[in-house]
Amino acid sequence: MRALLLAATMLAGTLAATPALAAPEAKAIPAAAGTMPVGKLGNAVVPKAYRLDFTLDPAQPRFSGHAEIDVTVNEGGRYVWMHGLNLGVKRVVAKVGGKTIAGTFSQADDTGVALVTFAQGLPAGPATLVFDYDAGFNDGPTGLFRVHVGDQWYSWSQFESIDARGAFPSFDQPGFKTPYTVTITTPAGQRAVSNAPEVATETRGNQTVHRFAQTLPLPSYLVAVMAGPFVSVDGTVPATPQRATPLPLRVVSTRPNAEKLTFALEGTKGIVSHLENYFGQAFPFPKLDQITAPIMPGAMENAGADLYEDSLLVLDDKASTSQKRNFGMVVAHELAHQWFGDMVSPAWWDDIWLNESFANWMGFRIGNEWRPDLNIGAGALEEGFAAMRTDALLVGRPIHQPITRNSQIDAAFDTITYGKGGHVVSMIAAFMGDTKFRDGVRGYMAKHKYGNASTADFFGAMADAAGDPRILPAMQSFTDQQGVPLVTFAPAGQGKWTVTQSRYARLGTQAPTQTWGVPLCLRQGDARACQLLVDKTATVSIAGTGALVPNAGGTGYYRFELPAAQWDSLIAQGASLPGGEALATIDSLEASFMAGRATPAQLVAAARSFAANLDSYASDGATGQLIAFDTQGLLTPAAHDGLRRLVGEVRAPQLAKLGFDPRAGAHAGDDPDTQQRRVALVAELADTAEDAALNTKLAGAVDAMLAGDAKALDPAFYNSAFKAWLKPHGLAGAKTLMEKALSSEDPVLRPALLRAVGRSNDPAVAKWLVEDFSDKRLRLSEKLMGISLAIASPKTADQAFAWADAHLDSLLSSGGGIFLARSLPQVVSGFCSADKAKAIVAWRPRFANNSGALELDRAIERVQDCAVLKDQRAAGLSAELAAVK
């Protein structure tokens, strides 16, 4: 799974207007049934194969199913613990040795633990459990969900982590890996998609029955069940040295997207080939469908049937660099899972970090191999350094942690798993050497093919490949403990430095004493030196000239601290540093400021220096933290004006040099990184610098677009242009943009228009959106996205927060799947006052035993830390920025 969107948009699909059958009241559990399993099921009954028969009409609020599960009964008795969430089970029987034994089904808790009670005890040995049931489609991306697109209904499945149990009775945990045989009955003429190839169709009156081949062994969370009037483009991935025959490939989407699927088809072919080359083996499933859904908040690696948010696959050669980067990275991520996650699956959810961290690293790596011109690989480092902002909190978790309860599972899908985990994998691969690391991966895959494996299995394979006993404890020091290492440098003579490691902490906090096995790599000019830092203090030597770069290449997951003179020397080189080193330096400098060490003057100097870096990721990051401080209210009005002048000073000449024409395709001849740099420059100059001439040009392009000129505005500039246009048009303009959005199914245009309304920063618009506006065409996910953006906007934050506070209970009870409970706290974490922190603390009782409990505590700490930073450092920073002329 790849969660692509910002926290503000991760509220996708969170309220269910047509909810499934309400969870029944918990009944008393008979003593003979034993203790209810709140996490792992035991092995008393183990599934061996599933036969699932669904009747799906997406236009109806409910669906029906018939499930047969072949099991081995290891401990005979009347009671079977399994899973089923909000299912209306009409019949359950066990077939054993020619006998049929009736049973009853009861949901025991709100995570979907269920107890089946049979009229007589099941004997040890083989049996088949048979269920007839129905359930409700969800409106959000969880379980089986449906969406109205254009004038038609479609349905999809999203089962990770534990939502398969909402679609069929199951033993819903990754260690139970079995084959599935799926049948889907749809309205006549509609299409169905599942994991395996479709082998037969049969029309029965006004229905079509779609039969699929039996799958290879899968865990329940990877099962795919889709139905609707889909369209597709079909092809094959040509044979490769690892695969003798072509691989059937389709891109499947809703009808409005029919003309923009070829790019994804062709791009997928190349990415599959690069992955096969890396893994040294053929694609592990007999076909590949790439499927899109409009409200999917990212993507999901269903075996042979990946699911993506529309904009990830619906694009063409004219798409923006950003959209193409997302395609390359996310498709490579999800397809890497076909081997690492689907073919070899986690034994339990505490090993899910390995799936996601490795796939994240592979997404950037293979995406970069597929299209080097897009500079996709540099995004991995940017994401890793962003994860440090979360990992620097005292509240948190390690990458690898025990999971004992169902309510803890979803918390593992966070920036620590993706950003930190991917960065740590990159760091270890760089330290081991690419070939040894790849060989370790291949050995691990071969040993556990179509089975399950654990973190210990992976570490063992890496240690074997490395031939270095230090690798295993070094890896575990990063995966098994929380926090960001801080490596502090002090001069120790010519070419020598004393380095001391500690855990990084922000102002107002004190971190516990910790050490890591840090793969420390330095660069000074052309000289490079690497060593594994395992002790608290060591001496390192490097014989080079020029500024010391304490994180060579930027691949190390650590922050560094330098004496003032060395900081100044490194900052002065900001324009010429390689992108990864520039990102590492920006991150460590900003972290130093937030810990009370770096000066405001150094932050401003860095903004000027790194803004000129040739890498678009590094250049974009040069002013980002200063802008964030302004948004959070750390700056005085005079400092705000100084920041506006600073951004204009560094960005306006850059845009003038590149040139700017908002018309579609006007800059199509530029290389992708230049195109992306222009987009970022326009965004900063229009918004932060408040460049009047630029905003007038952008607004004029929107006027022409609204008047019918489809080429007046390139989609790459939608966000900046719609915001510029809306500001002078106020509430009337918001209504115009809203109507334009709801009249469109374009996966880029529609959300861009809705984002503009949500982040209007206009109290009147926010009031209308949050309290008054109602239109059945506006999906609940989209309204919540707008509310989230209003919370993130300074002038509308308080009123939007008040709405969320008043509606918190209904939000948390709405069945929003894997993202909702964690997203709500993320949305409010941008506040910067002790009073707001207290208001968020009051949410704690509603998050008890909820997957968002950790994220709520993180949000509280972020808000508290920001208040301390504001109290101690805002005045100095404001004075420095106010002095910018």
Coordinates of N, CA and C in Angstrom, one line a residue, residues 491-677:
P491 N 36.1 19.7 16.2 CA 37.5 19.6 15.6 C 38.4 18.9 16.6
A492 N 39.2 17.9 16.0 CA 40.2 17.2 16.8 C 41.6 17.2 16.2
G493 N 41.9 18.3 15.5 CA 43.2 18.3 14.9 C 43.1 18.3 13.3
Q494 N 44.1 18.5 12.7 CA 44.1 18.5 11.2 C 43.5 17.3 10.6
G495 N 42.4 17.5 9.9 CA 41.7 16.4 9.2 C 41.0 15.4 10.1
K496 N 40.9 15.7 11.4 CA 40.2 14.8 12.3 C 39.1 15.5 13.0
W497 N 38.1 14.7 13.3 CA 36.9 15.2 14.0 C 36.5 14.2 15.1
T498 N 36.1 14.7 16.2 CA 35.5 13.9 17.3 C 34.0 14.0 17.0
V499 N 33.4 12.8 16.9 CA 31.9 12.7 16.6 C 31.3 12.0 17.8
T500 N 30.2 12.6 18.2 CA 29.4 12.1 19.4 C 28.0 11.9 18.9
Q501 N 27.4 10.7 19.2 CA 26.0 10.5 18.8 C 25.1 10.6 20.0
S502 N 23.9 11.1 19.8 CA 22.9 11.2 20.8 C 21.5 11.2 20.1
R503 N 20.5 11.2 20.8 CA 19.2 11.2 20.2 C 18.8 12.7 20.1
Y504 N 18.3 13.1 18.9 CA 17.9 14.5 18.6 C 16.7 14.8 19.5
A505 N 16.7 16.0 20.0 CA 15.5 16.5 20.7 C 15.3 18.0 20.4
R506 N 14.0 18.4 20.4 CA 13.6 19.8 20.1 C 13.7 20.6 21.4
L507 N 13.6 21.9 21.2 CA 13.5 22.8 22.4 C 12.4 22.3 23.3
G508 N 12.6 22.4 24.6 CA 11.6 22.0 25.6 C 11.4 20.6 25.8
T509 N 12.3 19.7 25.2 CA 12.2 18.3 25.4 C 13.5 17.7 25.7
Q510 N 13.6 16.6 26.4 CA 14.8 15.9 26.7 C 14.7 14.4 26.3
A511 N 15.5 14.0 25.4 CA 15.4 12.6 24.9 C 16.2 11.7 25.7
P512 N 15.8 10.4 25.8 CA 16.6 9.5 26.5 C 17.9 9.2 25.9
T513 N 18.9 8.6 26.6 CA 20.2 8.3 26.1 C 20.0 7.0 25.2
Q514 N 20.5 7.2 23.9 CA 20.5 6.1 23.0 C 21.7 6.1 22.1
T515 N 22.1 4.9 21.6 CA 23.1 4.9 20.5 C 22.6 3.9 19.4
W516 N 23.1 4.1 18.2 CA 22.8 3.4 17.0 C 24.1 2.8 16.4
G517 N 24.0 1.9 15.5 CA 25.1 1.6 14.6 C 24.9 2.4 13.3
V518 N 25.5 3.6 13.4 CA 25.3 4.6 12.3 C 26.3 4.4 11.2
P519 N 25.9 4.1 10.0 CA 26.8 4.1 8.8 C 27.1 5.5 8.5
L520 N 28.2 6.1 9.0 CA 28.6 7.5 8.9 C 29.5 7.7 7.7
C521 N 29.1 8.5 6.8 CA 29.8 8.8 5.6 C 30.0 10.3 5.4
L522 N 31.3 10.7 5.3 CA 31.6 12.1 5.2 C 32.2 12.4 3.8
R523 N 32.1 13.6 3.4 CA 32.8 14.1 2.1 C 33.4 15.4 2.4
Q524 N 34.6 15.6 1.8 CA 35.2 17.0 1.8 C 35.9 17.1 0.5
G525 N 35.4 17.9 -0.4 CA 35.9 18.0 -1.7 C 35.7 16.6 -2.4
D526 N 36.8 16.1 -2.9 CA 36.8 14.8 -3.6 C 37.0 13.6 -2.6
A527 N 37.4 13.9 -1.4 CA 37.7 12.9 -0.4 C 36.4 12.4 0.2
R528 N 36.4 11.1 0.5 CA 35.2 10.5 1.1 C 35.7 9.5 2.1
A529 N 35.0 9.4 3.3 CA 35.4 8.5 4.4 C 34.1 8.0 5.0
C530 N 34.1 6.7 5.2 CA 32.9 6.0 5.8 C 33.4 5.1 6.9
Q531 N 32.6 5.1 8.0 CA 32.8 4.1 9.1 C 31.5 3.8 9.8
L532 N 31.4 2.7 10.5 CA 30.2 2.4 11.2 C 30.5 2.9 12.6
L533 N 29.6 3.8 13.0 CA 29.8 4.5 14.4 C 28.9 3.7 15.3
V534 N 29.5 2.9 16.2 CA 28.7 2.1 17.1 C 28.8 2.6 18.6
D535 N 29.9 3.3 18.9 CA 30.1 3.8 20.2 C 29.5 5.2 20.3
K536 N 29.3 5.7 21.5 CA 28.8 7.1 21.7 C 29.7 8.1 21.1
T537 N 31.0 7.9 21.2 CA 32.0 8.9 20.7 C 33.1 8.1 19.9
A538 N 33.6 8.8 18.9 CA 34.7 8.2 18.1 C 35.4 9.3 17.4
T539 N 36.5 9.0 16.8 CA 37.3 10.0 16.0 C 37.3 9.5 14.5
V540 N 37.0 10.5 13.7 CA 37.0 10.2 12.2 C 38.0 11.1 11.5
S541 N 38.5 10.6 10.5 CA 39.5 11.3 9.7 C 39.1 11.4 8.3
I542 N 39.4 12.6 7.7 CA 39.1 12.8 6.3 C 40.2 13.8 5.7
A543 N 40.8 13.5 4.7 CA 41.9 14.3 4.1 C 41.4 15.0 2.9
G544 N 40.6 16.1 3.1 CA 40.0 16.8 1.9 C 40.1 18.3 2.1
T545 N 39.6 19.0 1.2 CA 39.6 20.5 1.3 C 38.2 21.0 1.0
G546 N 37.9 22.2 1.5 CA 36.6 22.7 1.4 C 35.7 22.4 2.5
A547 N 34.4 22.7 2.3 CA 33.4 22.5 3.4 C 33.2 21.0 3.7
L548 N 33.1 20.7 5.0 CA 32.8 19.3 5.4 C 31.3 19.0 5.2
V549 N 31.1 17.9 4.5 CA 29.7 17.4 4.3 C 29.5 16.2 5.1
P550 N 28.8 16.3 6.3 CA 28.7 15.2 7.2 C 27.8 14.0 6.8
N551 N 27.0 14.2 5.8 CA 26.2 13.1 5.3 C 26.3 13.0 3.8
A552 N 27.4 12.3 3.4 CA 27.8 12.2 2.0 C 26.7 11.5 1.2
G553 N 26.2 12.2 0.1 CA 25.1 11.6 -0.7 C 23.7 11.8 -0.1
G554 N 23.7 12.1 1.2 CA 22.4 12.3 1.9 C 21.7 11.0 2.2
T555 N 22.4 9.9 2.1 CA 21.7 8.6 2.3 C 21.6 8.2 3.8
G556 N 22.4 8.8 4.7 CA 22.3 8.4 6.1 C 21.1 8.9 6.8
Y557 N 20.5 8.0 7.6 CA 19.3 8.4 8.4 C 19.9 9.0 9.7
Y558 N 20.4 10.2 9.7 CA 20.8 10.9 10.9 C 20.9 12.4 10.6
R559 N 20.9 13.1 11.7 CA 21.1 14.6 11.6 C 22.5 14.9 12.1
F560 N 23.0 16.0 11.8 CA 24.3 16.4 12.2 C 24.3 17.8 12.8
E561 N 25.3 18.1 13.7 CA 25.5 19.4 14.2 C 27.0 19.8 14.0
L562 N 27.2 21.0 13.6 CA 28.6 21.5 13.3 C 28.9 22.7 14.1
P563 N 30.2 23.0 14.3 CA 30.5 24.3 14.9 C 30.1 25.4 13.9
A564 N 29.9 26.6 14.4 CA 29.3 27.7 13.6 C 30.1 28.0 12.3
A565 N 31.4 28.0 12.4 CA 32.2 28.3 11.2 C 32.0 27.2 10.1
Q566 N 31.9 25.9 10.5 CA 31.6 24.9 9.5 C 30.2 24.9 9.0
W567 N 29.3 25.3 9.8 CA 27.9 25.6 9.3 C 27.9 26.6 8.2
D568 N 28.6 27.7 8.5 CA 28.6 28.8 7.5 C 29.3 28.4 6.2
S569 N 30.3 27.7 6.3 CA 31.0 27.2 5.1 C 30.1 26.3 4.3
L570 N 29.4 25.4 5.0 CA 28.6 24.5 4.3 C 27.4 25.2 3.6
I571 N 26.8 26.1 4.4 CA 25.7 26.9 3.8 C 26.1 27.6 2.6
A572 N 27.3 28.2 2.6 CA 27.8 28.9 1.4 C 27.8 28.1 0.2
Q573 N 28.0 26.8 0.3 CA 28.1 25.9 -0.8 C 26.7 25.3 -1.2
G574 N 25.6 25.9 -0.7 CA 24.3 25.3 -0.9 C 23.9 25.2 -2.3
A575 N 24.3 26.1 -3.2 CA 23.9 26.1 -4.6 C 24.5 25.0 -5.4
S576 N 25.7 24.5 -4.9 CA 26.5 23.6 -5.7 C 26.5 22.2 -5.1
L577 N 25.9 21.9 -4.0 CA 25.9 20.6 -3.4 C 25.0 19.7 -4.2
P578 N 25.3 18.4 -4.3 CA 24.4 17.4 -4.9 C 23.1 17.4 -4.2
G579 N 22.0 17.1 -4.9 CA 20.7 17.2 -4.3 C 20.5 16.5 -3.0
G580 N 21.0 15.3 -2.8 CA 20.8 14.5 -1.6 C 21.6 15.2 -0.4
E581 N 22.8 15.7 -0.7 CA 23.5 16.4 0.4 C 22.9 17.7 0.7
A582 N 22.3 18.4 -0.3 CA 21.6 19.6 0.0 C 20.4 19.4 0.9
L583 N 19.6 18.3 0.6 CA 18.5 18.0 1.4 C 18.9 17.7 2.9
A584 N 19.9 16.9 3.0 CA 20.4 16.5 4.4 C 20.9 17.8 5.1
T585 N 21.5 18.7 4.5 CA 22.0 19.9 5.1 C 20.8 20.8 5.5
I586 N 19.9 21.0 4.6 CA 18.7 21.8 5.0 C 18.0 21.2 6.2
D587 N 17.8 19.9 6.2 CA 17.1 19.2 7.3 C 17.8 19.4 8.6
S588 N 19.1 19.2 8.6 CA 19.9 19.3 9.8 C 20.0 20.7 10.3
L589 N 20.1 21.7 9.4 CA 20.1 23.1 9.8 C 18.8 23.5 10.5
E590 N 17.7 23.2 9.8 CA 16.4 23.5 10.4 C 16.2 22.8 11.7
A591 N 16.6 21.6 11.8 CA 16.5 20.9 13.1 C 17.3 21.5 14.2
S592 N 18.5 22.0 13.8 CA 19.4 22.7 14.8 C 18.7 24.0 15.3
F593 N 18.0 24.7 14.4 CA 17.3 25.9 14.8 C 16.2 25.5 15.8
M594 N 15.4 24.5 15.5 CA 14.3 24.1 16.4 C 14.8 23.5 17.7
A595 N 16.1 23.1 17.8 CA 16.6 22.7 19.0 C 17.3 23.8 19.8
G596 N 17.3 25.0 19.2 CA 17.8 26.2 19.9 C 19.3 26.5 19.6
R597 N 19.8 25.9 18.5 CA 21.2 26.2 18.2 C 21.5 27.0 17.0
A598 N 21.1 26.6 15.8 CA 21.4 27.5 14.6 C 20.7 28.8 14.8
T599 N 21.2 29.8 14.1 CA 20.7 31.2 14.3 C 19.7 31.5 13.2
P600 N 18.9 32.5 13.4 CA 18.0 33.0 12.4 C 18.7 33.4 11.1
A601 N 19.9 34.1 11.3 CA 20.7 34.5 10.2 C 21.1 33.4 9.3
Q602 N 21.5 32.2 10.0 CA 21.9 31.1 9.2 C 20.7 30.5 8.4
L603 N 19.5 30.5 8.9 CA 18.3 30.1 8.2 C 18.1 31.0 7.0
V604 N 18.2 32.2 7.1 CA 18.0 33.2 6.0 C 19.1 33.0 5.0
A605 N 20.3 32.9 5.4 CA 21.4 32.7 4.5 C 21.2 31.4 3.7
A606 N 20.7 30.3 4.4 CA 20.5 29.0 3.7 C 19.4 29.2 2.7
A607 N 18.4 29.9 3.0 CA 17.3 30.1 2.0 C 17.8 30.7 0.7
R608 N 18.7 31.7 0.9 CA 19.2 32.3 -0.3 C 20.2 31.4 -1.1
S609 N 21.0 30.6 -0.4 CA 22.0 29.8 -1.0 C 21.3 28.5 -1.7
F610 N 20.5 27.8 -0.9 CA 20.0 26.6 -1.4 C 18.9 26.8 -2.5
A611 N 18.3 28.0 -2.5 CA 17.3 28.3 -3.5 C 17.9 28.2 -4.9
A612 N 19.2 28.4 -5.0 CA 19.9 28.3 -6.3 C 20.3 26.9 -6.7
N613 N 20.1 25.9 -5.9 CA 20.5 24.6 -6.1 C 19.8 24.0 -7.4
L614 N 20.5 23.3 -8.2 CA 20.0 22.8 -9.5 C 19.0 21.7 -9.3
D615 N 19.0 21.0 -8.2 CA 18.1 19.9 -7.9 C 16.7 20.5 -7.5
S616 N 15.6 20.2 -8.1 CA 14.4 20.8 -7.8 C 13.9 20.5 -6.4
Y617 N 14.2 19.3 -5.9 CA 13.8 18.9 -4.5 C 14.5 19.8 -3.5
A618 N 15.8 20.0 -3.7 CA 16.6 20.8 -2.8 C 16.2 22.3 -2.9
S619 N 16.1 22.8 -4.1 CA 15.7 24.2 -4.3 C 14.3 24.5 -3.7
D620 N 13.4 23.6 -3.9 CA 12.0 23.7 -3.3 C 12.1 23.8 -1.8
G621 N 13.0 23.0 -1.2 CA 13.1 22.9 0.3 C 13.8 24.1 0.9
A622 N 14.4 25.0 0.1 CA 15.2 26.1 0.7 C 14.4 27.0 1.6
T623 N 13.2 27.3 1.1 CA 12.4 28.3 1.9 C 11.2 27.7 2.6
G624 N 11.1 26.3 2.4 CA 9.8 25.7 2.9 C 9.6 25.9 4.4
Q625 N 10.7 25.7 5.2 CA 10.5 25.8 6.7 C 10.1 27.3 7.1
L626 N 10.7 28.3 6.5 CA 10.4 29.6 6.8 C 8.9 29.9 6.5
I627 N 8.4 29.4 5.3 CA 7.0 29.5 5.0 C 6.1 28.8 6.0
A628 N 6.6 27.6 6.4 CA 5.8 26.9 7.4 C 5.7 27.7 8.7
F629 N 6.8 28.3 9.2 CA 6.8 29.1 10.4 C 5.8 30.2 10.2
D630 N 5.7 30.8 9.1 CA 4.7 31.9 8.8 C 3.3 31.4 8.9
T631 N 3.0 30.3 8.3 CA 1.7 29.7 8.3 C 1.3 29.4 9.8
Q632 N 2.2 28.9 10.6 CA 1.9 28.6 12.0 C 1.8 29.8 12.9
G633 N 2.1 30.9 12.4 CA 1.9 32.1 13.2 C 3.1 32.5 14.0
L634 N 4.3 32.1 13.6 CA 5.5 32.5 14.4 C 6.0 33.9 14.0
L635 N 5.6 34.4 12.9 CA 6.2 35.6 12.4 C 5.3 36.8 12.6
T636 N 5.9 37.9 12.9 CA 5.1 39.2 13.1 C 4.7 39.7 11.7
P637 N 3.8 40.6 11.6 CA 3.5 41.2 10.3 C 4.7 41.7 9.5
A638 N 5.6 42.4 10.3 CA 6.8 42.9 9.6 C 7.7 41.8 9.1
A639 N 7.8 40.7 9.8 CA 8.5 39.5 9.4 C 7.9 38.8 8.2
H640 N 6.5 38.8 8.2 CA 5.8 38.3 7.1 C 6.2 39.0 5.8
D641 N 6.2 40.3 5.9 CA 6.5 41.2 4.8 C 8.0 40.9 4.4
G642 N 8.9 40.7 5.4 CA 10.3 40.4 5.0 C 10.4 39.1 4.3
L643 N 9.6 38.1 4.8 CA 9.6 36.8 4.1 C 9.1 36.9 2.6
R644 N 8.1 37.7 2.5 CA 7.6 38.0 1.1 C 8.7 38.6 0.3
R645 N 9.4 39.5 0.8 CA 10.5 40.2 0.0 C 11.6 39.2 -0.3
L646 N 11.9 38.3 0.7 CA 13.0 37.3 0.6 C 12.7 36.4 -0.6
V647 N 11.4 35.9 -0.5 CA 11.0 34.9 -1.6 C 11.1 35.6 -2.9
G648 N 10.6 36.8 -3.0 CA 10.7 37.6 -4.3 C 12.1 37.8 -4.7
E649 N 13.0 38.0 -3.8 CA 14.4 38.3 -4.1 C 15.0 37.0 -4.7
V650 N 14.8 35.9 -4.2 CA 15.5 34.7 -4.6 C 14.7 34.0 -5.8
R651 N 13.4 34.1 -5.8 CA 12.6 33.3 -6.8 C 12.3 34.1 -8.1
A652 N 12.1 35.4 -8.0 CA 11.7 36.2 -9.2 C 12.7 36.1 -10.3
P653 N 14.0 36.3 -10.0 CA 15.0 36.2 -11.1 C 15.0 34.8 -11.7
Q654 N 14.8 33.7 -10.9 CA 14.8 32.4 -11.4 C 13.6 32.2 -12.4
L655 N 12.4 32.7 -12.0 CA 11.3 32.5 -12.9 C 11.5 33.4 -14.2
A656 N 12.0 34.5 -14.0 CA 12.3 35.4 -15.2 C 13.2 34.7 -16.1
K657 N 14.2 34.0 -15.6 CA 15.2 33.3 -16.5 C 14.5 32.1 -17.2
L658 N 13.6 31.4 -16.5 CA 13.0 30.3 -17.1 C 11.8 30.7 -18.1
G659 N 11.2 31.9 -17.7 CA 10.0 32.3 -18.5 C 8.8 31.6 -18.0
F660 N 7.6 32.3 -18.2 CA 6.4 31.7 -17.7 C 5.2 32.1 -18.7
D661 N 4.6 31.1 -19.2 CA 3.3 31.2 -19.9 C 2.4 30.2 -19.4
P662 N 1.2 30.6 -18.9 CA 0.3 29.6 -18.2 C -0.4 28.7 -19.2
R663 N -0.4 29.0 -20.5 CA -1.1 28.2 -21.4 C -0.7 26.7 -21.5
A664 N -1.6 25.8 -21.7 CA -1.3 24.4 -21.8 C -0.2 24.1 -22.8
G665 N 0.8 23.4 -22.4 CA 1.8 22.9 -23.3 C 2.8 24.0 -23.7
A666 N 2.8 25.2 -23.1 CA 3.7 26.3 -23.5 C 5.1 25.9 -23.2
H667 N 5.4 25.1 -22.2 CA 6.7 24.8 -21.8 C 7.0 23.3 -22.0
A668 N 6.3 22.7 -22.9 CA 6.5 21.2 -23.1 C 7.8 20.8 -23.6
G669 N 8.6 21.7 -24.2 CA 9.9 21.4 -24.7 C 11.0 21.4 -23.6
D670 N 10.7 21.9 -22.4 CA 11.7 21.9 -21.3 C 11.8 20.5 -20.7
D671 N 13.0 20.2 -20.1 CA 13.2 19.0 -19.5 C 12.3 18.9 -18.2
P672 N 11.9 17.7 -17.7 CA 11.0 17.5 -16.7 C 11.3 18.3 -15.4
D673 N 12.6 18.3 -15.0 CA 13.0 19.0 -13.8 C 12.8 20.5 -13.9
T674 N 13.1 21.0 -15.1 CA 12.9 22.4 -15.3 C 11.4 22.8 -15.2
Q675 N 10.6 21.9 -15.8 CA 9.1 22.1 -15.7 C 8.7 22.1 -14.3
Q676 N 9.2 21.2 -13.5 CA 8.8 21.1 -12.1 C 9.3 22.3 -11.3
R677 N 10.5 22.8 -11.6 CA 11.0 24.0 -10.9 C 10.1 25.2 -11.2

